[in-house]
């Protein structure tokens, strides 16, 4: 049965070989091997990323786009070649559509301020869902306050699923934008974004997808998805912190005013008038996170260089194993049981507060996230102050999940 | 194992059976404390008689450290004056954060919280109830109290 199928699929995926490429996974925490199950918050970096950043810092650093000297040209070439790889990674149409930002949060704020703010009128609507990360709620609340537009929230069901009909029924002639997650960080739900995007498009509604939790797990092809904006962070896909990508449809980006002014985003400045640079530089004011951008390019190479289908199958097997192993524990409730889930499990345990559980697991070297996961409305929906969350990457193992389950049992015994 | 130092029997007991838990009507002061990092929320209500805390109760949701700390606190401050209670807060704060803090004999059962020191991420759990108590006390005749020493 399915166990055998899983084992077969794993034949093409050598998890130990993959683990050897991530130096931190060899660490001991209080004498126990690290079991890093907090990949949803930030994933670890492979040696290839660390070395790409190191090589740049040691041999090629200079400011980009503004020098004729050798280092500046090398730095520019490295940074821009990262952009090329990102174009390939998400299948954008061109380099004009791939903008370097600080991360998902900045990408969404950019769209809120530069796309939405100028067009929104009082009474217009922005549609989101109930499972969004604060980064996909607060920027819209801010722009609503600035413009008099209204935030409309589509419901989730008790398993954490989003139903297309429920979202569509909230699309109105005043809806200007649909902003939703591709994958929920708090519940693991994979949203039916193809159908949501198609429904929005049919009504002339612009779409933004928060892909922070998706790009590390799923193939993302922005042309196939047909979304207008797609935002993601490097550090959740094995790259450095402090850098991320906003994909935007060129036609829309062209019409949007820059959102920050400064160097790099201009062609000519006089005190009378400034001419803005063309895409993508129009949205990249100031000296960017050059080493981070280069590291992100190396992370893309790493991902494209691996058998992603096999990695995905392994993650799916991890999810099945965790769901089973945790599900056996009395008093444990899995929060988020959507039909289609990415490899993460949010849960609570009767009598054990998630915060205590996190400390107890850490004692065994098992790292999980505890708290509200920057998704307080989700916690309110399930009437929980917090959950514990184990989020898996392809380098995790069944044994690590067994250690997680054993730690949960130990915590339960301590508190009964 | 160090965990036993954090989750001592006193802590486990007060988490399982929190003392002075529930509402208090009417109260002279009532303040809600909130730790946004972990979502812990608790309300402290108290009655004063001649500047002494004659009754105090708390309710809310939190981890074992936060619940036990609040329970121990209510026992420790009942019968103390407002100033004495705030002084005790200073001592507890030292206990939670300062490795060189003097032996905690005078703290009585509160000394069971000293294990928290080894877990910096958990200090806020143990101190939430005290911050909440301090603002409850300060909401009553603030002028007659010394300035805040613990942030
Ligand atoms: C779904 C989702 N959206 C947005 C973000 C924000 O990403 P960042 O903090 O990298 O900007 C996160 C990160 O936790 C996330 O999980």
Tab-separated table of C-alpha atoms in Angstrom, chain A residues 30 351 353 355-361 363-364 370-372 376 383-386 410 413-416, chain B residues 1-4 6-7 12 15-16 34-40 61-65 119 121-122 125:
chain	number	residue	atom	x	y	z
A	30	UNK	CA	22.672	20.417	24.425
A	351	UNK	CA	-2.855	20.312	29.408
A	353	UNK	CA	0.786	25.004	26.701
A	355	UNK	CA	5.189	27.582	24.904
A	356	UNK	CA	6.140	24.969	27.501
A	357	UNK	CA	6.158	22.331	24.797
A	358	UNK	CA	8.605	24.426	22.753
A	359	UNK	CA	11.014	24.680	25.670
A	360	UNK	CA	10.787	20.978	26.454
A	361	UNK	CA	11.359	19.966	22.819
A	363	UNK	CA	15.904	20.482	25.458
A	364	UNK	CA	16.030	17.478	23.121
A	370	UNK	CA	5.175	28.075	19.104
A	371	UNK	CA	2.843	31.019	19.264
A	372	UNK	CA	0.321	32.660	16.955
A	376	UNK	CA	-3.814	36.058	15.048
A	383	UNK	CA	-10.316	29.910	19.615
A	384	UNK	CA	-6.707	29.161	20.502
A	385	UNK	CA	-4.139	31.513	21.979
A	386	UNK	CA	-1.316	29.643	20.257
A	410	UNK	CA	7.418	13.453	27.558
A	413	UNK	CA	3.701	13.126	31.190
A	414	UNK	CA	5.329	16.078	32.915
A	415	UNK	CA	2.112	18.062	33.025
A	416	UNK	CA	-0.545	15.440	33.767
B	1	UNK	CA	18.131	17.328	33.512
B	2	UNK	CA	17.902	21.109	33.551
B	3	UNK	CA	14.227	20.949	32.687
B	4	UNK	CA	13.502	19.778	36.212
B	6	UNK	CA	12.630	24.993	35.286
B	7	UNK	CA	9.568	22.885	35.923
B	12	UNK	CA	3.870	22.148	38.206
B	15	UNK	CA	0.072	25.343	37.144
B	16	UNK	CA	-2.202	22.396	37.772
B	34	UNK	CA	-0.833	40.706	27.352
B	35	UNK	CA	2.304	39.136	25.971
B	36	UNK	CA	2.042	39.580	22.202
B	37	UNK	CA	4.875	37.152	21.522
B	38	UNK	CA	3.110	34.097	22.843
B	39	UNK	CA	-0.465	35.300	23.217
B	40	UNK	CA	-0.499	34.933	27.007
B	61	UNK	CA	-4.621	31.901	29.664
B	62	UNK	CA	-0.958	31.195	29.674
B	63	UNK	CA	1.836	28.688	29.774
B	64	UNK	CA	2.810	26.807	32.924
B	65	UNK	CA	5.459	29.366	33.852
B	119	UNK	CA	15.731	30.304	29.655
B	121	UNK	CA	12.966	33.399	26.125
B	122	UNK	CA	10.769	32.531	29.113
B	125	UNK	CA	6.257	34.530	30.828
